[in-house]
Amino acid sequence: MNEMERLKAEILRDYPRYTEDDRFTFRCHEQISCFNKCCADVNIFLSPYDILRMKNHLGMTSEQFLEDYTLMPTDQHQKYPVVLLEMTDAKDKHCPFVSDETGCTIYEDRPWACRMYPVGLATPAEDNPAAKEKDFYFMIRDAFCMGHEEDKGWTIREWLRNQGVETYDEMGKRFKEVAMHKWFENGKDLSPQQIDMFFTVCYNLDTFRRMIFQSSFLEKFEVDETHQEQMRRDDVELLKFGFDWLKFSLFGEPTITVKPNVLAEAEAKAQSSG
Ligand code: SF4
Ligand code: SF4
C-alpha cells in the first residue's frame, strides 16, 4: 500500500464524518503566523475543471499548462489518468503560484482542493464502485495550520459557499459520471488509445477543440450550429461535450448522435464484408 492509499484507508476508517450541517471553527488571513505554509510540498490532484480555470487565468494553452505545471503519476491500480500540480524544486517545494507577500496569485481560479482546505471530501466508492457508503466530509488538521485556533464558526455548507465551490462541484459531478462509470466494475481497463482519449478530453482541452473543429468529426456526428458556436467560445461547454463524447466513445452510451448517412454507410460496409 502506498502513502496515498494508506491515508485514504485511514480517513475511511478513523476520521469523524461531517455533513453539510456540521460546524467547525476556522479563519485564514494574511496576518496569521502560518500564512502560506499550506502552499508547499502538497499533493494537489487537478480536475479537468481546475485545469480549465487555471490555464485560462494564466492565458496559456492546455498543452503549455500541462507541460509547465503538472505531473502525470502512473500507478498500476489507477483506472484512468490523473494530473498533479507540480511543486517547484525549491528547498520547501512551494507551489509555483504562491507569493510570500500576497499568497495565492491565482486566487480567483485556485483549484478545488485549495478552496476546500481544511475540509476534505472522501468518496468511498472511488476505489470500489459497488460500495454502498456515501461521500462524506472530514477535517484536515495539519499541525502547522493555526486557522483551527481562530474562533470564526462555519457550517460545512457555509464554508463551501464562501469558497465558491458550487461550480467546481457541478463540473466535478459530471467528471465523476465518467471516471467512476459502472463500466469500470468487474476490473475492466481502458486500452492505451482510450487512455489517450480520456486524457485529451479531460485535461488537454485545446487539443480536444482541434479534434472537433479541425477534423472530419462534425461531418460524422450531429452537433447543431448553436452548440458548435457555444463550444468554440466557451471552454466549459466544450468540456461538457467532451464528457458526453467519452460516455459515447468509451462506454457506448447514446449521448452523441451519429449522422444517418454515416450510419447507413457503416451498415452497408458491414453487410458487404459479412
Ligand atoms: S496553514 Fe491554514 S491558516 Fe495558515 S495560511 Fe494555510 S490555510 Fe490559512
Ligand atoms: S494554487 Fe494557490 S492556494 Fe493552491 S497551493 Fe498554489 S498558491 Fe496555494
PDB file of C-alpha atoms and ligand atoms in Angstrom:
ATOM      1  CA  MET A   1       0.000   0.000   0.000  1.00  0.00           C
ATOM      2  CA  ASN A   2       1.489   3.381  -0.984  1.00  0.00           C
ATOM      3  CA  GLU A   3       1.301   6.564   1.160  1.00  0.00           C
ATOM      4  CA  MET A   4      -1.825   7.860  -0.618  1.00  0.00           C
ATOM      5  CA  GLU A   5      -3.682   4.551  -0.261  1.00  0.00           C
ATOM      6  CA  ARG A   6      -2.684   4.324   3.405  1.00  0.00           C
ATOM      7  CA  LEU A   7      -4.052   7.824   4.061  1.00  0.00           C
ATOM      8  CA  LYS A   8      -7.300   7.047   2.216  1.00  0.00           C
ATOM      9  CA  ALA A   9      -7.802   3.893   4.279  1.00  0.00           C
ATOM     10  CA  GLU A  10      -7.148   5.850   7.490  1.00  0.00           C
ATOM     11  CA  ILE A  11      -9.677   8.557   6.543  1.00  0.00           C
ATOM     12  CA  LEU A  12     -12.384   5.994   5.742  1.00  0.00           C
ATOM     13  CA  ARG A  13     -11.715   4.067   8.946  1.00  0.00           C
ATOM     14  CA  ASP A  14     -10.887   6.684  11.589  1.00  0.00           C
ATOM     15  CA  TYR A  15     -11.845  10.248  10.648  1.00  0.00           C
ATOM     16  CA  PRO A  16     -15.007  11.829  12.108  1.00  0.00           C
ATOM     17  CA  ARG A  17     -17.568  12.235   9.310  1.00  0.00           C
ATOM     18  CA  TYR A  18     -19.134  15.662   8.746  1.00  0.00           C
ATOM     19  CA  THR A  19     -22.365  16.512   6.922  1.00  0.00           C
ATOM     20  CA  GLU A  20     -23.086  19.917   5.347  1.00  0.00           C
ATOM     21  CA  ASP A  21     -24.860  20.982   8.562  1.00  0.00           C
ATOM     22  CA  ASP A  22     -21.978  20.159  10.906  1.00  0.00           C
ATOM     23  CA  ARG A  23     -19.964  23.044  12.352  1.00  0.00           C
ATOM     24  CA  PHE A  24     -16.271  23.847  12.747  1.00  0.00           C
ATOM     25  CA  THR A  25     -14.216  26.928  13.611  1.00  0.00           C
ATOM     26  CA  PHE A  26     -11.583  28.280  11.234  1.00  0.00           C
ATOM     27  CA  ARG A  27     -10.168  31.522   9.869  1.00  0.00           C
ATOM     28  CA  CYS A  28      -7.345  32.106   7.428  1.00  0.00           C
ATOM     29  CA  HIS A  29      -5.895  35.592   6.910  1.00  0.00           C
ATOM     30  CA  GLU A  30      -2.693  37.354   5.813  1.00  0.00           C
ATOM     31  CA  GLN A  31      -1.592  38.199   9.366  1.00  0.00           C
ATOM     32  CA  ILE A  32      -1.708  34.626  10.633  1.00  0.00           C
ATOM     33  CA  SER A  33       1.697  33.166  11.605  1.00  0.00           C
ATOM     34  CA  CYS A  34       1.337  30.181   9.268  1.00  0.00           C
ATOM     35  CA  PHE A  35       0.449  32.293   6.189  1.00  0.00           C
ATOM     36  CA  ASN A  36       1.302  30.270   3.023  1.00  0.00           C
ATOM     37  CA  LYS A  37       2.549  27.222   4.949  1.00  0.00           C
ATOM     38  CA  CYS A  38      -0.196  25.118   3.371  1.00  0.00           C
ATOM     39  CA  CYS A  39       1.014  26.046  -0.138  1.00  0.00           C
ATOM     40  CA  ALA A  40       4.176  23.901  -0.137  1.00  0.00           C
ATOM     41  CA  ASP A  41       5.031  20.244  -0.568  1.00  0.00           C
ATOM     42  CA  VAL A  42       1.446  19.206  -1.072  1.00  0.00           C
ATOM     43  CA  ASN A  43      -0.244  16.700  -3.399  1.00  0.00           C
ATOM     44  CA  ILE A  44      -2.974  18.522  -5.300  1.00  0.00           C
ATOM     45  CA  PHE A  45      -4.831  16.432  -7.879  1.00  0.00           C
ATOM     46  CA  LEU A  46      -6.221  18.683 -10.592  1.00  0.00           C
ATOM     47  CA  SER A  47      -9.674  18.040 -12.028  1.00  0.00           C
ATOM     48  CA  PRO A  48     -10.498  18.880 -15.673  1.00  0.00           C
ATOM     49  CA  TYR A  49     -12.331  21.998 -14.481  1.00  0.00           C
ATOM     50  CA  ASP A  50      -9.383  23.047 -12.270  1.00  0.00           C
ATOM     51  CA  ILE A  51      -7.100  22.926 -15.315  1.00  0.00           C
ATOM     52  CA  LEU A  52      -9.585  24.822 -17.470  1.00  0.00           C
ATOM     53  CA  ARG A  53      -9.811  27.648 -14.899  1.00  0.00           C
ATOM     54  CA  MET A  54      -6.065  27.796 -14.203  1.00  0.00           C
ATOM     55  CA  LYS A  55      -4.880  27.765 -17.821  1.00  0.00           C
ATOM     56  CA  ASN A  56      -7.406  30.450 -18.752  1.00  0.00           C
ATOM     57  CA  HIS A  57      -6.381  32.571 -15.754  1.00  0.00           C
ATOM     58  CA  LEU A  58      -2.772  32.328 -16.922  1.00  0.00           C
ATOM     59  CA  GLY A  59      -3.679  32.879 -20.594  1.00  0.00           C
ATOM     60  CA  MET A  60      -1.996  29.619 -21.587  1.00  0.00           C
ATOM     61  CA  THR A  61      -2.956  26.726 -23.817  1.00  0.00           C
ATOM     62  CA  SER A  62      -3.760  23.469 -22.052  1.00  0.00           C
ATOM     63  CA  GLU A  63      -0.672  21.875 -23.672  1.00  0.00           C
ATOM     64  CA  GLN A  64       1.622  24.538 -22.240  1.00  0.00           C
ATOM     65  CA  PHE A  65      -0.049  24.464 -18.827  1.00  0.00           C
ATOM     66  CA  LEU A  66       0.316  20.682 -18.588  1.00  0.00           C
ATOM     67  CA  GLU A  67       3.959  20.888 -19.622  1.00  0.00           C
ATOM     68  CA  ASP A  68       4.902  23.721 -17.259  1.00  0.00           C
ATOM     69  CA  TYR A  69       2.906  22.991 -14.128  1.00  0.00           C
ATOM     70  CA  THR A  70       1.844  19.387 -13.849  1.00  0.00           C
ATOM     71  CA  LEU A  71       2.990  15.834 -13.253  1.00  0.00           C
ATOM     72  CA  MET A  72       1.230  12.731 -14.501  1.00  0.00           C
ATOM     73  CA  PRO A  73       1.860   9.989 -11.980  1.00  0.00           C
ATOM     74  CA  THR A  74       1.327   6.427 -13.119  1.00  0.00           C
ATOM     75  CA  ASP A  75       0.179   3.661 -10.883  1.00  0.00           C
ATOM     76  CA  GLN A  76      -0.865   0.187 -11.948  1.00  0.00           C
ATOM     77  CA  HIS A  77      -4.028   0.408  -9.805  1.00  0.00           C
ATOM     78  CA  GLN A  78      -5.177   3.636 -11.492  1.00  0.00           C
ATOM     79  CA  LYS A  79      -8.284   3.218 -13.655  1.00  0.00           C
ATOM     80  CA  TYR A  80      -7.838   6.489 -15.556  1.00  0.00           C
ATOM     81  CA  PRO A  81      -5.097   9.129 -15.979  1.00  0.00           C
ATOM     82  CA  VAL A  82      -4.703  11.712 -13.198  1.00  0.00           C
ATOM     83  CA  VAL A  83      -2.816  15.009 -13.086  1.00  0.00           C
ATOM     84  CA  LEU A  84      -0.956  16.551 -10.130  1.00  0.00           C
ATOM     85  CA  LEU A  85       0.078  20.177  -9.657  1.00  0.00           C
ATOM     86  CA  GLU A  86       3.895  20.151  -9.712  1.00  0.00           C
ATOM     87  CA  MET A  87       5.554  21.926  -6.788  1.00  0.00           C
ATOM     88  CA  THR A  88       8.731  23.919  -7.511  1.00  0.00           C
ATOM     89  CA  ASP A  89      12.150  22.349  -6.877  1.00  0.00           C
ATOM     90  CA  ALA A  90      12.946  24.961  -4.181  1.00  0.00           C
ATOM     91  CA  LYS A  91      14.002  23.568  -0.786  1.00  0.00           C
ATOM     92  CA  ASP A  92      10.492  23.951   0.655  1.00  0.00           C
ATOM     93  CA  LYS A  93       8.871  22.640  -2.576  1.00  0.00           C
ATOM     94  CA  HIS A  94       6.410  25.527  -2.662  1.00  0.00           C
ATOM     95  CA  CYS A  95       3.581  25.859  -5.142  1.00  0.00           C
ATOM     96  CA  PRO A  96       4.556  27.757  -8.331  1.00  0.00           C
ATOM     97  CA  PHE A  97       1.640  30.154  -7.728  1.00  0.00           C
ATOM     98  CA  VAL A  98       2.337  31.254  -4.164  1.00  0.00           C
ATOM     99  CA  SER A  99       3.829  34.660  -3.369  1.00  0.00           C
ATOM    100  CA  ASP A 100       5.391  35.471   0.031  1.00  0.00           C
ATOM    101  CA  GLU A 101       3.626  38.823   0.153  1.00  0.00           C
ATOM    102  CA  THR A 102       0.200  38.206  -1.321  1.00  0.00           C
ATOM    103  CA  GLY A 103      -0.423  34.469  -1.038  1.00  0.00           C
ATOM    104  CA  CYS A 104      -2.080  32.712  -3.945  1.00  0.00           C
ATOM    105  CA  THR A 105      -1.518  34.631  -7.190  1.00  0.00           C
ATOM    106  CA  ILE A 106      -4.302  32.742  -8.978  1.00  0.00           C
ATOM    107  CA  TYR A 107      -6.737  33.013  -6.060  1.00  0.00           C
ATOM    108  CA  GLU A 108      -9.918  33.569  -8.147  1.00  0.00           C
ATOM    109  CA  ASP A 109      -9.140  30.411 -10.118  1.00  0.00           C
ATOM    110  CA  ARG A 110      -7.366  28.309  -7.476  1.00  0.00           C
ATOM    111  CA  PRO A 111      -8.116  24.584  -7.626  1.00  0.00           C
ATOM    112  CA  TRP A 112     -10.971  22.834  -5.855  1.00  0.00           C
ATOM    113  CA  ALA A 113      -8.690  21.236  -3.224  1.00  0.00           C
ATOM    114  CA  CYS A 114      -7.275  24.654  -2.242  1.00  0.00           C
ATOM    115  CA  ARG A 115     -10.797  26.077  -1.891  1.00  0.00           C
ATOM    116  CA  MET A 116     -11.947  23.170   0.270  1.00  0.00           C
ATOM    117  CA  TYR A 117      -8.977  23.198   2.692  1.00  0.00           C
ATOM    118  CA  PRO A 118      -9.193  22.437   5.615  1.00  0.00           C
ATOM    119  CA  VAL A 119     -12.304  20.484   4.618  1.00  0.00           C
ATOM    120  CA  GLY A 120     -11.759  17.218   2.764  1.00  0.00           C
ATOM    121  CA  LEU A 121     -14.244  15.095   0.826  1.00  0.00           C
ATOM    122  CA  ALA A 122     -13.992  11.312   0.940  1.00  0.00           C
ATOM    123  CA  THR A 123     -15.541   9.185  -1.793  1.00  0.00           C
ATOM    124  CA  PRO A 124     -15.663   5.586  -0.549  1.00  0.00           C
ATOM    125  CA  ALA A 125     -16.982   4.353  -3.925  1.00  0.00           C
ATOM    126  CA  GLU A 126     -13.944   5.740  -5.811  1.00  0.00           C
ATOM    127  CA  ASP A 127     -11.921   2.541  -5.484  1.00  0.00           C
ATOM    128  CA  ASN A 128     -14.902   0.275  -5.101  1.00  0.00           C
ATOM    129  CA  PRO A 129     -17.856   1.387  -7.285  1.00  0.00           C
ATOM    130  CA  ALA A 130     -20.069  -1.223  -5.620  1.00  0.00           C
ATOM    131  CA  ALA A 131     -19.533   0.361  -2.168  1.00  0.00           C
ATOM    132  CA  LYS A 132     -22.771   1.497  -0.587  1.00  0.00           C
ATOM    133  CA  GLU A 133     -21.177   4.187   1.621  1.00  0.00           C
ATOM    134  CA  LYS A 134     -21.977   7.763   0.654  1.00  0.00           C
ATOM    135  CA  ASP A 135     -19.415  10.574   0.209  1.00  0.00           C
ATOM    136  CA  PHE A 136     -18.639  12.436   3.424  1.00  0.00           C
ATOM    137  CA  TYR A 137     -16.680  15.498   4.559  1.00  0.00           C
ATOM    138  CA  PHE A 138     -13.824  15.351   7.037  1.00  0.00           C
ATOM    139  CA  MET A 139     -11.489  17.868   8.688  1.00  0.00           C
ATOM    140  CA  ILE A 140      -7.801  18.124   7.753  1.00  0.00           C
ATOM    141  CA  ARG A 141      -5.858  19.126  10.866  1.00  0.00           C
ATOM    142  CA  ASP A 142      -2.281  19.826   9.785  1.00  0.00           C
ATOM    143  CA  ALA A 143      -0.179  20.715  12.847  1.00  0.00           C
ATOM    144  CA  PHE A 144       1.196  23.856  11.140  1.00  0.00           C
ATOM    145  CA  CYS A 145      -2.254  25.301  10.339  1.00  0.00           C
ATOM    146  CA  MET A 146      -3.253  27.839  13.003  1.00  0.00           C
ATOM    147  CA  GLY A 147      -6.602  28.589  11.343  1.00  0.00           C
ATOM    148  CA  HIS A 148      -8.269  25.962  13.550  1.00  0.00           C
ATOM    149  CA  GLU A 149      -7.376  28.045  16.646  1.00  0.00           C
ATOM    150  CA  GLU A 150      -9.424  31.020  15.417  1.00  0.00           C
ATOM    151  CA  ASP A 151     -12.995  31.410  16.628  1.00  0.00           C
ATOM    152  CA  LYS A 152     -14.920  32.110  13.391  1.00  0.00           C
ATOM    153  CA  GLY A 153     -17.656  29.465  13.131  1.00  0.00           C
ATOM    154  CA  TRP A 154     -18.972  27.849   9.921  1.00  0.00           C
ATOM    155  CA  THR A 155     -21.194  25.014   8.858  1.00  0.00           C
ATOM    156  CA  ILE A 156     -19.597  22.944   6.093  1.00  0.00           C
ATOM    157  CA  ARG A 157     -22.300  24.299   3.747  1.00  0.00           C
ATOM    158  CA  GLU A 158     -21.398  27.912   4.594  1.00  0.00           C
ATOM    159  CA  TRP A 159     -17.712  27.181   4.028  1.00  0.00           C
ATOM    160  CA  LEU A 160     -18.312  25.623   0.596  1.00  0.00           C
ATOM    161  CA  ARG A 161     -20.438  28.588  -0.463  1.00  0.00           C
ATOM    162  CA  ASN A 162     -17.905  31.101   0.866  1.00  0.00           C
ATOM    163  CA  GLN A 163     -15.102  29.400  -1.070  1.00  0.00           C
ATOM    164  CA  GLY A 164     -17.048  29.300  -4.362  1.00  0.00           C
ATOM    165  CA  VAL A 165     -17.057  25.534  -4.618  1.00  0.00           C
ATOM    166  CA  GLU A 166     -20.505  25.103  -6.262  1.00  0.00           C
ATOM    167  CA  THR A 167     -19.446  25.382  -9.933  1.00  0.00           C
ATOM    168  CA  TYR A 168     -16.468  23.130  -9.249  1.00  0.00           C
ATOM    169  CA  ASP A 169     -18.790  20.566  -7.695  1.00  0.00           C
ATOM    170  CA  GLU A 170     -21.202  20.713 -10.626  1.00  0.00           C
ATOM    171  CA  MET A 171     -18.371  20.049 -13.098  1.00  0.00           C
ATOM    172  CA  GLY A 172     -16.847  17.528 -10.683  1.00  0.00           C
ATOM    173  CA  LYS A 173     -20.123  15.585 -10.698  1.00  0.00           C
ATOM    174  CA  ARG A 174     -20.024  15.373 -14.499  1.00  0.00           C
ATOM    175  CA  PHE A 175     -16.397  14.221 -14.372  1.00  0.00           C
ATOM    176  CA  LYS A 176     -17.240  11.525 -11.809  1.00  0.00           C
ATOM    177  CA  GLU A 177     -20.000  10.200 -14.096  1.00  0.00           C
ATOM    178  CA  VAL A 178     -17.157   9.310 -16.491  1.00  0.00           C
ATOM    179  CA  ALA A 179     -14.297   8.497 -14.101  1.00  0.00           C
ATOM    180  CA  MET A 180     -16.449   6.334 -11.827  1.00  0.00           C
ATOM    181  CA  HIS A 181     -18.616   4.860 -14.588  1.00  0.00           C
ATOM    182  CA  LYS A 182     -20.096   1.424 -13.894  1.00  0.00           C
ATOM    183  CA  TRP A 183     -18.204   0.182 -16.991  1.00  0.00           C
ATOM    184  CA  PHE A 184     -15.132   0.018 -14.731  1.00  0.00           C
ATOM    185  CA  GLU A 185     -16.809  -2.541 -12.464  1.00  0.00           C
ATOM    186  CA  ASN A 186     -15.514  -6.107 -12.721  1.00  0.00           C
ATOM    187  CA  GLY A 187     -11.968  -4.923 -13.334  1.00  0.00           C
ATOM    188  CA  LYS A 188     -12.384  -3.608 -16.907  1.00  0.00           C
ATOM    189  CA  ASP A 189      -9.453  -1.481 -18.108  1.00  0.00           C
ATOM    190  CA  LEU A 190      -9.168   1.273 -20.710  1.00  0.00           C
ATOM    191  CA  SER A 191      -6.935   0.441 -23.704  1.00  0.00           C
ATOM    192  CA  PRO A 192      -3.898   2.716 -24.339  1.00  0.00           C
ATOM    193  CA  GLN A 193      -5.875   4.530 -27.094  1.00  0.00           C
ATOM    194  CA  GLN A 194      -8.808   5.030 -24.725  1.00  0.00           C
ATOM    195  CA  ILE A 195      -6.484   6.383 -22.047  1.00  0.00           C
ATOM    196  CA  ASP A 196      -5.149   8.900 -24.608  1.00  0.00           C
ATOM    197  CA  MET A 197      -8.682   9.972 -25.474  1.00  0.00           C
ATOM    198  CA  PHE A 198      -9.646  10.300 -21.805  1.00  0.00           C
ATOM    199  CA  PHE A 199      -6.551  12.398 -21.140  1.00  0.00           C
ATOM    200  CA  THR A 200      -7.091  14.672 -24.142  1.00  0.00           C
ATOM    201  CA  VAL A 201     -10.743  15.391 -23.411  1.00  0.00           C
ATOM    202  CA  CYS A 202     -10.345  15.880 -19.665  1.00  0.00           C
ATOM    203  CA  TYR A 203      -7.032  17.657 -19.370  1.00  0.00           C
ATOM    204  CA  ASN A 204      -5.888  18.856 -22.785  1.00  0.00           C
ATOM    205  CA  LEU A 205      -8.970  20.761 -23.850  1.00  0.00           C
ATOM    206  CA  ASP A 206      -7.320  22.853 -26.572  1.00  0.00           C
ATOM    207  CA  THR A 207      -6.224  19.680 -28.356  1.00  0.00           C
ATOM    208  CA  PHE A 208      -9.745  18.290 -27.993  1.00  0.00           C
ATOM    209  CA  ARG A 209     -11.084  21.519 -29.552  1.00  0.00           C
ATOM    210  CA  ARG A 210      -8.835  20.941 -32.598  1.00  0.00           C
ATOM    211  CA  MET A 211     -10.056  17.353 -32.769  1.00  0.00           C
ATOM    212  CA  ILE A 212     -13.643  18.630 -33.033  1.00  0.00           C
ATOM    213  CA  PHE A 213     -13.176  21.611 -35.319  1.00  0.00           C
ATOM    214  CA  GLN A 214     -10.165  20.725 -37.457  1.00  0.00           C
ATOM    215  CA  SER A 215     -11.014  17.157 -38.422  1.00  0.00           C
ATOM    216  CA  SER A 216     -13.941  15.365 -40.058  1.00  0.00           C
ATOM    217  CA  PHE A 217     -15.626  14.994 -36.633  1.00  0.00           C
ATOM    218  CA  LEU A 218     -18.546  17.320 -37.404  1.00  0.00           C
ATOM    219  CA  GLU A 219     -19.203  15.501 -40.700  1.00  0.00           C
ATOM    220  CA  LYS A 220     -19.836  12.322 -38.738  1.00  0.00           C
ATOM    221  CA  PHE A 221     -21.713  13.441 -35.636  1.00  0.00           C
ATOM    222  CA  GLU A 222     -24.800  15.613 -35.106  1.00  0.00           C
ATOM    223  CA  VAL A 223     -23.896  18.832 -33.321  1.00  0.00           C
ATOM    224  CA  ASP A 224     -26.198  21.748 -34.131  1.00  0.00           C
ATOM    225  CA  GLU A 225     -24.796  25.124 -35.167  1.00  0.00           C
ATOM    226  CA  THR A 226     -25.717  26.850 -31.908  1.00  0.00           C
ATOM    227  CA  HIS A 227     -23.995  24.206 -29.843  1.00  0.00           C
ATOM    228  CA  GLN A 228     -20.914  24.344 -32.104  1.00  0.00           C
ATOM    229  CA  GLU A 229     -20.720  28.096 -31.611  1.00  0.00           C
ATOM    230  CA  GLN A 230     -21.060  27.715 -27.817  1.00  0.00           C
ATOM    231  CA  MET A 231     -18.226  25.178 -27.791  1.00  0.00           C
ATOM    232  CA  ARG A 232     -15.980  27.434 -29.886  1.00  0.00           C
ATOM    233  CA  ARG A 233     -16.450  30.315 -27.468  1.00  0.00           C
ATOM    234  CA  ASP A 234     -16.790  28.602 -24.117  1.00  0.00           C
ATOM    235  CA  ASP A 235     -14.384  26.026 -22.682  1.00  0.00           C
ATOM    236  CA  VAL A 236     -16.988  24.893 -20.146  1.00  0.00           C
ATOM    237  CA  GLU A 237     -19.416  23.936 -22.941  1.00  0.00           C
ATOM    238  CA  LEU A 238     -16.583  22.157 -24.738  1.00  0.00           C
ATOM    239  CA  LEU A 239     -15.683  20.193 -21.609  1.00  0.00           C
ATOM    240  CA  LYS A 240     -19.322  19.203 -21.008  1.00  0.00           C
ATOM    241  CA  PHE A 241     -19.493  17.967 -24.610  1.00  0.00           C
ATOM    242  CA  GLY A 242     -16.202  16.131 -24.011  1.00  0.00           C
ATOM    243  CA  PHE A 243     -17.713  14.222 -21.087  1.00  0.00           C
ATOM    244  CA  ASP A 244     -20.636  13.217 -23.361  1.00  0.00           C
ATOM    245  CA  TRP A 245     -18.145  12.153 -26.011  1.00  0.00           C
ATOM    246  CA  LEU A 246     -16.292   9.937 -23.521  1.00  0.00           C
ATOM    247  CA  LYS A 247     -19.545   8.311 -22.363  1.00  0.00           C
ATOM    248  CA  PHE A 248     -20.356   7.585 -26.019  1.00  0.00           C
ATOM    249  CA  SER A 249     -16.944   6.503 -27.272  1.00  0.00           C
ATOM    250  CA  LEU A 250     -15.737   4.591 -24.197  1.00  0.00           C
ATOM    251  CA  PHE A 251     -18.909   3.173 -22.729  1.00  0.00           C
ATOM    252  CA  GLY A 252     -21.353   3.088 -25.669  1.00  0.00           C
ATOM    253  CA  GLU A 253     -23.916   5.440 -24.088  1.00  0.00           C
ATOM    254  CA  PRO A 254     -26.291   7.240 -26.510  1.00  0.00           C
ATOM    255  CA  THR A 255     -25.005  10.703 -25.557  1.00  0.00           C
ATOM    256  CA  ILE A 256     -23.856  11.622 -29.100  1.00  0.00           C
ATOM    257  CA  THR A 257     -25.770  11.036 -32.357  1.00  0.00           C
ATOM    258  CA  VAL A 258     -24.079   9.624 -35.446  1.00  0.00           C
ATOM    259  CA  LYS A 259     -25.289  11.251 -38.706  1.00  0.00           C
ATOM    260  CA  PRO A 260     -27.756   8.996 -40.607  1.00  0.00           C
ATOM    261  CA  ASN A 261     -25.642   8.882 -43.804  1.00  0.00           C
ATOM    262  CA  VAL A 262     -22.563   7.821 -41.818  1.00  0.00           C
ATOM    263  CA  LEU A 263     -24.594   5.134 -40.066  1.00  0.00           C
ATOM    264  CA  ALA A 264     -26.028   3.906 -43.415  1.00  0.00           C
ATOM    265  CA  GLU A 265     -22.546   3.770 -44.973  1.00  0.00           C
ATOM    266  CA  ALA A 266     -21.214   1.822 -41.998  1.00  0.00           C
ATOM    267  CA  GLU A 267     -24.124  -0.659 -42.174  1.00  0.00           C
ATOM    268  CA  ALA A 268     -23.687  -1.146 -45.945  1.00  0.00           C
ATOM    269  CA  LYS A 269     -19.967  -1.732 -45.454  1.00  0.00           C
ATOM    270  CA  ALA A 270     -20.639  -4.256 -42.677  1.00  0.00           C
ATOM    271  CA  GLN A 271     -23.146  -6.128 -44.884  1.00  0.00           C
ATOM    272  CA  SER A 272     -20.830  -6.252 -47.906  1.00  0.00           C
ATOM    273  CA  SER A 273     -17.936  -7.547 -45.827  1.00  0.00           C
ATOM    274  CA  GLY A 274     -20.178 -10.009 -43.920  1.00  0.00           C
TER     275      GLY A 274
HETATM  276  S1  SF4 B   1      -1.877  26.997   7.054  1.00  0.00           S
HETATM  277 FE1  SF4 B   1      -4.084  27.226   7.478  1.00  0.00          FE
HETATM  278  S2  SF4 B   1      -4.379  29.229   8.437  1.00  0.00           S
HETATM  279 FE2  SF4 B   1      -2.265  29.130   7.628  1.00  0.00          FE
HETATM  280  S3  SF4 B   1      -2.468  30.099   5.616  1.00  0.00           S
HETATM  281 FE3  SF4 B   1      -2.772  27.936   5.279  1.00  0.00          FE
HETATM  282  S4  SF4 B   1      -4.989  27.566   5.449  1.00  0.00           S
HETATM  283 FE4  SF4 B   1      -4.543  29.611   6.295  1.00  0.00          FE
HETATM  284  S1  SF4 B   2      -2.825  27.114  -6.169  1.00  0.00           S
HETATM  285 FE1  SF4 B   2      -2.823  28.843  -4.756  1.00  0.00          FE
HETATM  286  S2  SF4 B   2      -3.907  28.140  -2.928  1.00  0.00           S
HETATM  287 FE2  SF4 B   2      -3.335  26.337  -4.107  1.00  0.00          FE
HETATM  288  S3  SF4 B   2      -1.377  25.648  -3.287  1.00  0.00           S
HETATM  289 FE3  SF4 B   2      -0.928  27.020  -5.002  1.00  0.00          FE
HETATM  290  S4  SF4 B   2      -0.704  29.049  -4.112  1.00  0.00           S
HETATM  291 FE4  SF4 B   2      -1.723  27.759  -2.568  1.00  0.00          FE
END
